[in-house]
Coordinates of C-alpha atoms and ligand atoms in Angstrom, one line a residue:
Chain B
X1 CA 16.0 25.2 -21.0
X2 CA 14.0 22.3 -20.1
X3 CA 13.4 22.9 -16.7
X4 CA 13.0 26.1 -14.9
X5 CA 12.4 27.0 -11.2
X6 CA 11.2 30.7 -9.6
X7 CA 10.3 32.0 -6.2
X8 CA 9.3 28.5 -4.8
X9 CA 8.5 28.4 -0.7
X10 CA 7.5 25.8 1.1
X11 CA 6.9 25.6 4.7
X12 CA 6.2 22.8 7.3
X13 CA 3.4 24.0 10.1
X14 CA 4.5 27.2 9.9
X15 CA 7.8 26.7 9.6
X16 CA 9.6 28.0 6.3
X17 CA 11.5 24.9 4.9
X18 CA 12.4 26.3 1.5
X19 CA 12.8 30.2 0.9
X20 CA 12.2 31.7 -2.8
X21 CA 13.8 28.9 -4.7
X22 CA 15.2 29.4 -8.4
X23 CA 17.1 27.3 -10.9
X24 CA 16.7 26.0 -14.0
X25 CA 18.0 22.9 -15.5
X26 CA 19.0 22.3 -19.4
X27 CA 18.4 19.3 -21.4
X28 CA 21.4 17.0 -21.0
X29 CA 22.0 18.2 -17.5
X30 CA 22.8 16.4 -14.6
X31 CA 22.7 18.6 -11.9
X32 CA 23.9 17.4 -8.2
X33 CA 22.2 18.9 -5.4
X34 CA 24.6 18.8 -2.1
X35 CA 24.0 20.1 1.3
X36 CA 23.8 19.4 5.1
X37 CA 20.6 17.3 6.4
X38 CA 17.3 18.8 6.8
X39 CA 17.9 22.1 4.3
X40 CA 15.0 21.1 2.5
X41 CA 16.5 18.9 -0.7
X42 CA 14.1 15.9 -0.3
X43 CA 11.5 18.6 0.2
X44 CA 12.5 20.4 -2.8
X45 CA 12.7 17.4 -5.1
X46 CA 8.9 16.4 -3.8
X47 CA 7.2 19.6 -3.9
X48 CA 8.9 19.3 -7.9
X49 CA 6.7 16.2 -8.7
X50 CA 4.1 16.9 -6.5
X51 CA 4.4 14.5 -3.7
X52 CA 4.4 18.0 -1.4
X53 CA 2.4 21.4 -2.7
X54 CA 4.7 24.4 -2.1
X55 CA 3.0 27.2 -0.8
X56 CA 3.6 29.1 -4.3
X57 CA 6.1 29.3 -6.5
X58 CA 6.5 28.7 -10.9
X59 CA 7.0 25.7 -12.3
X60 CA 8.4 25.8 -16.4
X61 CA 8.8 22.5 -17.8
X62 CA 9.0 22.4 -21.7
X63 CA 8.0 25.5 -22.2
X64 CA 4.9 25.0 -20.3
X65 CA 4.9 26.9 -17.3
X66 CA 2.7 26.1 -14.1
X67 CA 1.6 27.8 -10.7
X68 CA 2.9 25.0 -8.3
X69 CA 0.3 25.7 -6.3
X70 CA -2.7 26.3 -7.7
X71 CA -2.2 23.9 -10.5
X72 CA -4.6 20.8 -11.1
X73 CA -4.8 17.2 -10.8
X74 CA -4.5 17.0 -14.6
X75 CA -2.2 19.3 -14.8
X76 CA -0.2 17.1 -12.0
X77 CA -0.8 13.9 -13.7
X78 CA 0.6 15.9 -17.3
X79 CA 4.4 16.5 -15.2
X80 CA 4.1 12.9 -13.6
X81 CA 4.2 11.7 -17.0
X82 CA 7.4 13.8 -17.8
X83 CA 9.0 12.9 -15.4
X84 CA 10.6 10.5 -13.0
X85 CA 11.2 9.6 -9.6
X86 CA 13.7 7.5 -7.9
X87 CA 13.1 7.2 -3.9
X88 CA 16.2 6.4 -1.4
X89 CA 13.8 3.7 0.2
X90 CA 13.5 2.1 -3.8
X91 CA 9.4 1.8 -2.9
X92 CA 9.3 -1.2 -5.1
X93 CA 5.6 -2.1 -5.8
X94 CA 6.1 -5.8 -3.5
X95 CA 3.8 -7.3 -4.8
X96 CA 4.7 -7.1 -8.3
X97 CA 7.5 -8.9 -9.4
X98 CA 10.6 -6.7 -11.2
X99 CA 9.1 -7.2 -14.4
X100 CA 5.7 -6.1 -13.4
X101 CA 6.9 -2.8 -11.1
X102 CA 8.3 -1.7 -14.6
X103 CA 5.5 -2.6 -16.6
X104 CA 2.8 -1.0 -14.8
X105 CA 3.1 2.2 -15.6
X106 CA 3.2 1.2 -19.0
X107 CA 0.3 -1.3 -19.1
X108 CA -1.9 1.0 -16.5
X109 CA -1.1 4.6 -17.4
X110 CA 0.1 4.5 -20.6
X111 CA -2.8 1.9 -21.8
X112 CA 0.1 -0.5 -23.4
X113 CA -0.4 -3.8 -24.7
X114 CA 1.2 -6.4 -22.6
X115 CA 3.8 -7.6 -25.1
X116 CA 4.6 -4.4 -26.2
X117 CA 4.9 -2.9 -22.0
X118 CA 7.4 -6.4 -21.4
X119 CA 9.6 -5.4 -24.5
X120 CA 9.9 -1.6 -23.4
X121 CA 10.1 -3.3 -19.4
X122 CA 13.1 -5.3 -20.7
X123 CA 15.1 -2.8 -22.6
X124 CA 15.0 -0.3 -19.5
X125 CA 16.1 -3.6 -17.2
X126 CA 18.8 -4.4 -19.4
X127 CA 20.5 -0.5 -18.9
X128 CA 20.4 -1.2 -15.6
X129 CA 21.6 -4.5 -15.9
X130 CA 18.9 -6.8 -14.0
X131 CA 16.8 -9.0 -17.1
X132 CA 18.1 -11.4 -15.2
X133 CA 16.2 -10.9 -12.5
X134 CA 13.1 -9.8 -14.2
X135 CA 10.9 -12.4 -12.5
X136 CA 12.5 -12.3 -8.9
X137 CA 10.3 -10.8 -6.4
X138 CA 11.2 -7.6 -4.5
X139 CA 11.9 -8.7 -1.2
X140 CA 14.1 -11.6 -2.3
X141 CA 16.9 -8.7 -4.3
X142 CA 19.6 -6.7 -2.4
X143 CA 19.5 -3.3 -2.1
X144 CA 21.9 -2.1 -4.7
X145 CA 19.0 -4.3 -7.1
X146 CA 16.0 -2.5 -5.8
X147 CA 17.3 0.6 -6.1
X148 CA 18.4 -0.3 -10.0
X149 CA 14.8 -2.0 -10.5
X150 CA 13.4 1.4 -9.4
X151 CA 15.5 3.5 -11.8
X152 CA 13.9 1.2 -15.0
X153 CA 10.6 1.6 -13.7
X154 CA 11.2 5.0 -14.1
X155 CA 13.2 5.0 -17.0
X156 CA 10.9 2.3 -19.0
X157 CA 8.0 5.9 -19.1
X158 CA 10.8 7.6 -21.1
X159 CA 11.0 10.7 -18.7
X160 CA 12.0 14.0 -20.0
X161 CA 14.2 14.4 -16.4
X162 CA 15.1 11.8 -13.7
X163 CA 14.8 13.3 -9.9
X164 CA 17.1 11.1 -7.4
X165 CA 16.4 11.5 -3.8
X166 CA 19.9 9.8 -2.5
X167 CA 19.3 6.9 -4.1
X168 CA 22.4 5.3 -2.5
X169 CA 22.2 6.2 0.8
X170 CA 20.1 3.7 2.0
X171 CA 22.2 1.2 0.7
X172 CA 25.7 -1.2 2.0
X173 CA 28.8 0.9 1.2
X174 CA 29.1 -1.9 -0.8
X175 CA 26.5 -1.5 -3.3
X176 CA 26.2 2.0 -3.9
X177 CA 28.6 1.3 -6.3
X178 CA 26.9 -0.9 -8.8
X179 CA 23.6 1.9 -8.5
X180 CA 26.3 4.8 -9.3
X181 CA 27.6 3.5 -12.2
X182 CA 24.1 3.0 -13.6
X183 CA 23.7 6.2 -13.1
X184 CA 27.0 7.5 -15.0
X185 CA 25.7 5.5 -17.9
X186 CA 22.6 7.3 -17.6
X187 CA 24.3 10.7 -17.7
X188 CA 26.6 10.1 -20.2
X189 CA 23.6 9.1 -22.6
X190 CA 22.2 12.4 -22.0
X191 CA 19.5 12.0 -19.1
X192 CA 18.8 14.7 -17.6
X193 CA 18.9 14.6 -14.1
X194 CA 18.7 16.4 -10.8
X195 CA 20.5 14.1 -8.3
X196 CA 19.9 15.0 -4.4
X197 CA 23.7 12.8 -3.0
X198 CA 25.7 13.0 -0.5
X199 CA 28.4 11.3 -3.4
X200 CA 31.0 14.0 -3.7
X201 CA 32.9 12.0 -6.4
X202 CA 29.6 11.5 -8.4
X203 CA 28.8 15.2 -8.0
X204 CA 32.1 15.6 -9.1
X205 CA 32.7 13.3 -11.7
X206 CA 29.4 13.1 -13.3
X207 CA 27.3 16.0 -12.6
X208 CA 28.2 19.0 -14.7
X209 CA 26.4 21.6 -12.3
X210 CA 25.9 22.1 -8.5
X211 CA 23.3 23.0 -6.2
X212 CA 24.4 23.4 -3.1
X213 CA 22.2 24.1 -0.3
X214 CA 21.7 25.8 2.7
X215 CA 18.8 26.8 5.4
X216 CA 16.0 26.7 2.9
X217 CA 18.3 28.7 0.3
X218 CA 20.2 28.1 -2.8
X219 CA 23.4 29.2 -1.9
X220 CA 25.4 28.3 -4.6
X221 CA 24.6 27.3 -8.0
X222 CA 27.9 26.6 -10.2
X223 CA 29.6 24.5 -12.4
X224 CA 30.7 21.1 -10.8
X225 CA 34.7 21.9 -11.8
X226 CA 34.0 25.7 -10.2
X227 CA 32.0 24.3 -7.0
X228 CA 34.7 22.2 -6.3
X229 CA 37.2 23.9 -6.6
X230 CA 36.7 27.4 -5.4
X231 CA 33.5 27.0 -3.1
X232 CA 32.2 30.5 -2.9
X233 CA 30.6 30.3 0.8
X234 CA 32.3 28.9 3.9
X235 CA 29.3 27.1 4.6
X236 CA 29.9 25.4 1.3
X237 CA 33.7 25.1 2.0
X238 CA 32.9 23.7 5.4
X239 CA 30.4 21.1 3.6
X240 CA 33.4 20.0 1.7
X241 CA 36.2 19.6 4.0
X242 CA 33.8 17.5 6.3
X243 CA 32.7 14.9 4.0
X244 CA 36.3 14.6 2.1
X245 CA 37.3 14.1 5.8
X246 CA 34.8 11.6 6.0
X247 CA 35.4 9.9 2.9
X248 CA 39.3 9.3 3.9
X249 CA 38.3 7.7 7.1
X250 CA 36.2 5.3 5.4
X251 CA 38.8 4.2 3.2
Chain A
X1 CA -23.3 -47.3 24.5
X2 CA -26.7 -48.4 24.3
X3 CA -27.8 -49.4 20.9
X4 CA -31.0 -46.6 21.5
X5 CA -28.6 -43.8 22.0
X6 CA -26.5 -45.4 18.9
X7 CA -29.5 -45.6 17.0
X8 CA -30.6 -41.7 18.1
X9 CA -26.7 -40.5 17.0
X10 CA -26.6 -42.3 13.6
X11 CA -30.4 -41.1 13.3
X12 CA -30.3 -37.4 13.6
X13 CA -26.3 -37.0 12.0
X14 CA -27.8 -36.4 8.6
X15 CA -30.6 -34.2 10.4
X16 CA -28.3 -32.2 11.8
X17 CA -25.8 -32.0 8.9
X18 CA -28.1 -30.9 6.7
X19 CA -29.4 -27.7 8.1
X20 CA -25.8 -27.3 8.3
X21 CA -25.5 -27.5 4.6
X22 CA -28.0 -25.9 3.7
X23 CA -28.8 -23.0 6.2
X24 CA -25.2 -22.6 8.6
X25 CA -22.9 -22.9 5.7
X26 CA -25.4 -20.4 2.9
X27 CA -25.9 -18.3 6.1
X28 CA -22.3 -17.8 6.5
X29 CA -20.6 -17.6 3.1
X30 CA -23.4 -15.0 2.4
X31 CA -22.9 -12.5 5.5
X32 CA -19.4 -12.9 5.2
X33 CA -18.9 -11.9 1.5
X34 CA -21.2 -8.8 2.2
X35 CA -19.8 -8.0 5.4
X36 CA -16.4 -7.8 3.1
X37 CA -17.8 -5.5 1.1
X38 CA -18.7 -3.3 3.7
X39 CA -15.7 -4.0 5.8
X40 CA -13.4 -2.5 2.8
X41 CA -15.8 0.6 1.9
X42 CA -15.9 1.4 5.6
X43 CA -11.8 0.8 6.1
X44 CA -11.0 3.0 2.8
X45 CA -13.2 5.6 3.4
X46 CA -11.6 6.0 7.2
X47 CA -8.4 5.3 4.8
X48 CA -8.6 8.0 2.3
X49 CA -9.8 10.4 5.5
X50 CA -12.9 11.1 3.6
X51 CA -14.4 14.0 6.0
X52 CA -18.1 13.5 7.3
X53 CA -18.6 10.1 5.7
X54 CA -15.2 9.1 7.9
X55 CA -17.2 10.2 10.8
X56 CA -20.4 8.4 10.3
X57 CA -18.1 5.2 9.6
X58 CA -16.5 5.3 13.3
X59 CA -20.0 5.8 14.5
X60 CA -21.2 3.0 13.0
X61 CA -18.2 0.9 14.3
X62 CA -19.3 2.4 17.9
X63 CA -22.2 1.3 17.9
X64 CA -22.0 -2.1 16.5
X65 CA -19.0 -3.2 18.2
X66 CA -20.6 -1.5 21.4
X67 CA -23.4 -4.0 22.2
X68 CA -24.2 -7.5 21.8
X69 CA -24.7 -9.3 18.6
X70 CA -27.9 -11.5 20.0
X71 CA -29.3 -7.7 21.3
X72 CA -28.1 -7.0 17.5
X73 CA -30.7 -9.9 16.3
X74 CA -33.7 -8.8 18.3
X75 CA -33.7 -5.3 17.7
X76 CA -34.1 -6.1 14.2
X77 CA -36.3 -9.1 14.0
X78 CA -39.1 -8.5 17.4
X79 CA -38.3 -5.2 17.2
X80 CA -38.4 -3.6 13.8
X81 CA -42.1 -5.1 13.2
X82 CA -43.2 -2.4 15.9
X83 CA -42.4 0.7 13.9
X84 CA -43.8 -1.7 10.3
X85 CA -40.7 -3.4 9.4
X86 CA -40.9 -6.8 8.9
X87 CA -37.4 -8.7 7.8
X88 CA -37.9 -12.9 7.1
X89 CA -35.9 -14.9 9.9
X90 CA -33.1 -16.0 7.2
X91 CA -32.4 -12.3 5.7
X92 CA -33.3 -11.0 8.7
X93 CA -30.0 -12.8 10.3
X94 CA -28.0 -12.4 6.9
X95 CA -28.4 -8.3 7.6
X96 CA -27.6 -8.6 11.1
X97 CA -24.3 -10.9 10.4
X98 CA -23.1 -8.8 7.6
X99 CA -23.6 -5.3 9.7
X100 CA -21.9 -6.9 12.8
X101 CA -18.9 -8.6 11.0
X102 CA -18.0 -5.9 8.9
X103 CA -17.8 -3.3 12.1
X104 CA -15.1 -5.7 13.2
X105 CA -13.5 -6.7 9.9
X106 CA -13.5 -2.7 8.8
X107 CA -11.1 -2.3 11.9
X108 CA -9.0 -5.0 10.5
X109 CA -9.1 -4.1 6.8
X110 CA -8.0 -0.6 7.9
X111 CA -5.2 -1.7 10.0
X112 CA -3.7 -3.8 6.9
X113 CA -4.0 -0.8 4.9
X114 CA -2.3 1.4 7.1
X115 CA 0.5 -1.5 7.3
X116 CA 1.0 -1.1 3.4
X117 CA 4.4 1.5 3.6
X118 CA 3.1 4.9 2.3
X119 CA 6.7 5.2 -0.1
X120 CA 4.7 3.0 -2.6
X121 CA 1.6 4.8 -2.8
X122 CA 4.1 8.0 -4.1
X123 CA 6.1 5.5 -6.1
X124 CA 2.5 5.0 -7.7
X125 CA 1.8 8.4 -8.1
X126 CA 5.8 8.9 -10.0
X127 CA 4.7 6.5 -12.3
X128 CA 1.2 8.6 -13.1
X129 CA -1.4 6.2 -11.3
X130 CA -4.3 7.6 -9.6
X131 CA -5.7 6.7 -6.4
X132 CA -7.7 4.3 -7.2
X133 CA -5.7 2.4 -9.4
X134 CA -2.9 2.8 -6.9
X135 CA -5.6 1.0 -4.0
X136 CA -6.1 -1.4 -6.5
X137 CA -3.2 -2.8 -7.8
X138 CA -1.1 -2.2 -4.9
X139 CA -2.2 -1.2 -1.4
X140 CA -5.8 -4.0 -1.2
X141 CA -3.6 -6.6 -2.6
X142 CA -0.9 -6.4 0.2
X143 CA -3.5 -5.4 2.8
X144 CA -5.6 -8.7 1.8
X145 CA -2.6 -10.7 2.7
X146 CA -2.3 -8.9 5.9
X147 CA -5.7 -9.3 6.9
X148 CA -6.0 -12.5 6.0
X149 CA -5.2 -14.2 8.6
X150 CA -7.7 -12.1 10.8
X151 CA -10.0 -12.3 9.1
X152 CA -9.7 -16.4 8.7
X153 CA -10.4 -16.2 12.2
X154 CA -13.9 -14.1 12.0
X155 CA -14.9 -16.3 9.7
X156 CA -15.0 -19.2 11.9
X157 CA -15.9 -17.3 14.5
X158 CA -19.1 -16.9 12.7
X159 CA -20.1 -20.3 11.1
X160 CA -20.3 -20.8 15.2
X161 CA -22.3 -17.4 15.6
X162 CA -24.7 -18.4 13.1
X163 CA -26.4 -20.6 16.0
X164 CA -27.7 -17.6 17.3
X165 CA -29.8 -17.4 14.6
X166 CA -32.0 -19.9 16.6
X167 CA -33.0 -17.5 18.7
X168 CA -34.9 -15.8 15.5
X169 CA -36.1 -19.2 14.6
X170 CA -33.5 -20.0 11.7
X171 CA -33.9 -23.9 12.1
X172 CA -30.2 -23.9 11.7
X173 CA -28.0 -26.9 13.1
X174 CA -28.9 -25.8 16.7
X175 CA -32.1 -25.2 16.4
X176 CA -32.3 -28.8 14.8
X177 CA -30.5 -30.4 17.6
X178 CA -32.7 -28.7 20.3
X179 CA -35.9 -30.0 18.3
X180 CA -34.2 -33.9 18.3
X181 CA -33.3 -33.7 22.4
X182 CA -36.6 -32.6 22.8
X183 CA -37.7 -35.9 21.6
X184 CA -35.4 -38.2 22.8
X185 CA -33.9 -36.4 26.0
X186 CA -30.5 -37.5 25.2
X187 CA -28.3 -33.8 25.3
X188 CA -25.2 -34.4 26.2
X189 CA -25.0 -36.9 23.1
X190 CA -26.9 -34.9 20.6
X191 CA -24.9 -31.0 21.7
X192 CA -21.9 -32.9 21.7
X193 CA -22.9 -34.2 18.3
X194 CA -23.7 -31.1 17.1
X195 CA -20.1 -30.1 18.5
X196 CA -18.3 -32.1 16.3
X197 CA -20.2 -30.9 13.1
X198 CA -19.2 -27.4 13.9
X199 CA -15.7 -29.1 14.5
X200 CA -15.6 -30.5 10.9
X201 CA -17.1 -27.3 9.5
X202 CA -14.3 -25.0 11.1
X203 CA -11.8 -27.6 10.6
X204 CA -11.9 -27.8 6.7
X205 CA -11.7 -23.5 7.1
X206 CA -8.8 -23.6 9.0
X207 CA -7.5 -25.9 6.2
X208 CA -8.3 -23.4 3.0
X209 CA -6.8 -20.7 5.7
X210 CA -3.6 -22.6 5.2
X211 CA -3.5 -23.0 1.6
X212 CA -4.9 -19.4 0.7
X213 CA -2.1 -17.7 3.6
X214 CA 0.2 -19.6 1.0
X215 CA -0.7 -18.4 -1.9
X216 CA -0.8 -15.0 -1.1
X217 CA 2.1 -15.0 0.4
X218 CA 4.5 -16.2 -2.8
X219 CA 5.6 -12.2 -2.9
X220 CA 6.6 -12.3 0.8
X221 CA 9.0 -15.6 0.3
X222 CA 13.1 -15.1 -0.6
X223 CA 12.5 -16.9 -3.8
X224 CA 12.8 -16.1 -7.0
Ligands
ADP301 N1 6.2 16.1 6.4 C1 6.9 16.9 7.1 N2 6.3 17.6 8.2 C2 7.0 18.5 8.9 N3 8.3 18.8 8.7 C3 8.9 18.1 7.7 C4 8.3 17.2 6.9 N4 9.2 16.7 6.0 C5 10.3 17.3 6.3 N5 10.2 18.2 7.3 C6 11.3 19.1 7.8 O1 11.8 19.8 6.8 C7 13.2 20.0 6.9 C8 13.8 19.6 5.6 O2 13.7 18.2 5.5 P1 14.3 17.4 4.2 O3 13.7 18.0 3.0 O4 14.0 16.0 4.4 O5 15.8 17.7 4.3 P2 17.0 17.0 3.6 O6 16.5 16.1 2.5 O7 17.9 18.1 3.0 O8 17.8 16.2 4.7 C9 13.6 19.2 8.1 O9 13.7 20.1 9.2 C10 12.4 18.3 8.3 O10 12.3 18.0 9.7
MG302 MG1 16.6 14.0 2.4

């Protein structure tokens, strides 16, 4: 188990936005987690790397384990370094050109040498397939780019799991799939990964576990094949049948 | 023209030009640089909503942005002497000029800050930066090219405000001008004169404005 989850809440001004949270994630996983809007998943994801501080709540990565609340900055900068994060907004450093939004880490955090940061920067580029654009500024590539420039920056820190906040949906139906396929690759080389989507066919194809969520809740938590095929809840079953729906208008 | 007045002009250009060289131009580039320096620590700490200290900075913003720059200048200079401080005319006016401008040029640091979208700040702190490396590398960068423009402006608005050091006997370009109509009664040739220095002055500025918004704005153009 490389990741494990217990009895995490969150609220927003009062307001509980995740309710006693628990799952746990196994090296080689990638786990999709579904569900309507505003259940909490981009909440979930952030209060995993820090970005929001759950009210309480364990945190086990490694064997490690950690209070997510009281924990400190340290001890916050430790799981940073573990993992990764890739945004549905990309959040591409702008003024830094591709090359140099994946470098940074390296060269700043990780005290590289420059050479040897570019090298590592040009072998995550190249699994996402944009050395070619390693010099291009940020505002000049598409979407589908900047989202795949942000997956190696993360990947070039050699993360022990990959979170994805729907990193397609911000995207042209057009381009989500050149960031997806990434993605497969990724899986099928044995990332782990926790993948917040609104993809059915990735969550289906790809991930080998689902999250599905509900009102703050975890209210199912199966393997992909099971999920899909005999969703437990109706609220799952109603999840389903509205975006296959949706998905057949589209195409 | 009469040859006299011709004569007066051609006289007093390098009279005038010189203060300008050596007093309006020093006087500037030195309040300016510190007012910077104060402009950014003030906008950051009202940035990083640094309790207390965030509060002393808006008072301080209050106050000088509240009353007169020339009130600003005598306060300091005829009026600190009274309770035993005594400040020379020419750091006298750099003080003043720095503690004015950077009131004004926190308020525009901070808004170029704030411009900077927050996502990148996070996407700093997924790839393990800290705050201040994050301000560093990313947010002051992009915020400089935002304020830079603004800021252009205050700094030719103050190689003009620099006159009013005059007033606190800074023989500046102004105060060198006054002293040659005074001679010669000839003002409308001699202000206009000392017009077109300030002209030249603000003109080359507005030039490096260009040529600077350029350069730090390579990340912002659609080329690769
Ligand atoms: N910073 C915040 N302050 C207050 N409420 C928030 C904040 N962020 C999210 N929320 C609320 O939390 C709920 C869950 O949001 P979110 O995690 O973004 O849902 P999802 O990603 O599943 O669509 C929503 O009701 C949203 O309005
Ligand atoms: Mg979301």
């Amino acid at each position: 188990m490389l990741l494990c989850i217990e009895h995490l809440n969150k609220s927003f001004c009062g307001n509980p936005i995740l309710s006693d949270i628990a799952f746990s994630v196994d090296a080689g996983d990638c786990v999709a987690i579904l569900g309507p809007s505003g259940v909490g998943k981009t909440t979930l994801l952030r209060c995993l790397n820090f970005l929001e501080r759950a009210e309480s709540g364990s945190y086990t990565l490694d064997g490690t384990t950690y209070d997510l609340h009281h924990i400190s900055t340290g001890e916050i900068a430790g799981i940073r370094r573990k993992t990764g994060f890739v945004f549905q907004e990309f959040n591409l450093f702008l003024n830094k050109t591709v090359l140099q939004n994946v470098t940074e880490g390296l060269t700043v955090v990780r005290r590289m040498p420059k050479a040897e940061a570019e090298e590592t920067a040009m072998r995550a580029l190249a699994r996402v397939g944009m050395e070619d654009k390693k010099d291009a500024w940020p505002v000049s590539l598409s979407g589908g780019q900047k989202q795949r420039a942000a997956i190696a920056r993360a990947l070039a820190l050699s993360p022990e799991i990959l979170y994805f906040d729907e990193p397609t949906s911000a995207l042209d139906p057009a381009l989500t799939g050149e960031v997806l396929s990434v993605m497969r690759n990724l899986a099928g080389e044995g990332m782990t990964m926790l993948v917040v989507t609104h993809e059915l066919a990735f969550a289906r194809e790809v991930s080998n576990r689902v999250l599905f969520m509900d009102d703050g809740r975890i209210a199912e938590d199966a393997d992909s094949a099971v999920f899909f095929s005999q969703p437990k809840t109706d609220k799952a079953k109603g999840f389903l049948q509205r975006l296959q729906k949706k998905g057949e208008n589209e195409t | 023209m009469t040859e006299r007045l011709w004569g007066i002009l051609v006289d007093s250009f390098p009279k005038i030009l010189i203060p300008g060289l050596t007093l309006t131009i020093p006087l500037t580039a030195v309040s300016f640089a510190l007012a910077l320096v104060i402009a950014l620590a003030v906008a950051m700490i009202q940035f990083a909503n640094v309790r207390i200290l965030k509060e002393i900075c808006r008072f301080y913003i209050w106050i000088i942005r509240g009353t007169p720059l020339l009130v600003q200048l005598y306060v300091v200079f005829f009026g600190l002497p009274g309770v035993g401080i005594m400040i020379d005319p020419i750091p006298c006016a750099i003080l003043v000029f720095a503690v004015n401008e950077g009131a004004y040029s926190a308020e525009t640091i901070r808004a170029a800050l704030e411009a900077v979208p927050r996502g990148q700040i996070e996407a700093g702190y997924c790839v393990g930066m800290n705050y201040l490396q994050i301000m560093r590398r990313i947010v002051i960068p992009q915020a400089f090219r935002t304020a830079f423009p603004p800021l252009s402006n205050s700094l030719i608005a103050m190689v003009k405000d620099t006159s009013l050091a005059a007033n606190i006997t800074v023989a500046e370009m102004l105060m060198s001008t006054q002293r040659i109509v005074a001679r010669t009664y000839e003002p409308l040739a001699l202000y206009l004169e000392v017009g077109l220095i300030y002209l030249l002055f603000c003109t080359v500025l507005t030039r490096l404005q260009h040529v600077g918004e350029k350069k730090l704005s390579t990340y912002l153009t659609d080329q690769t």
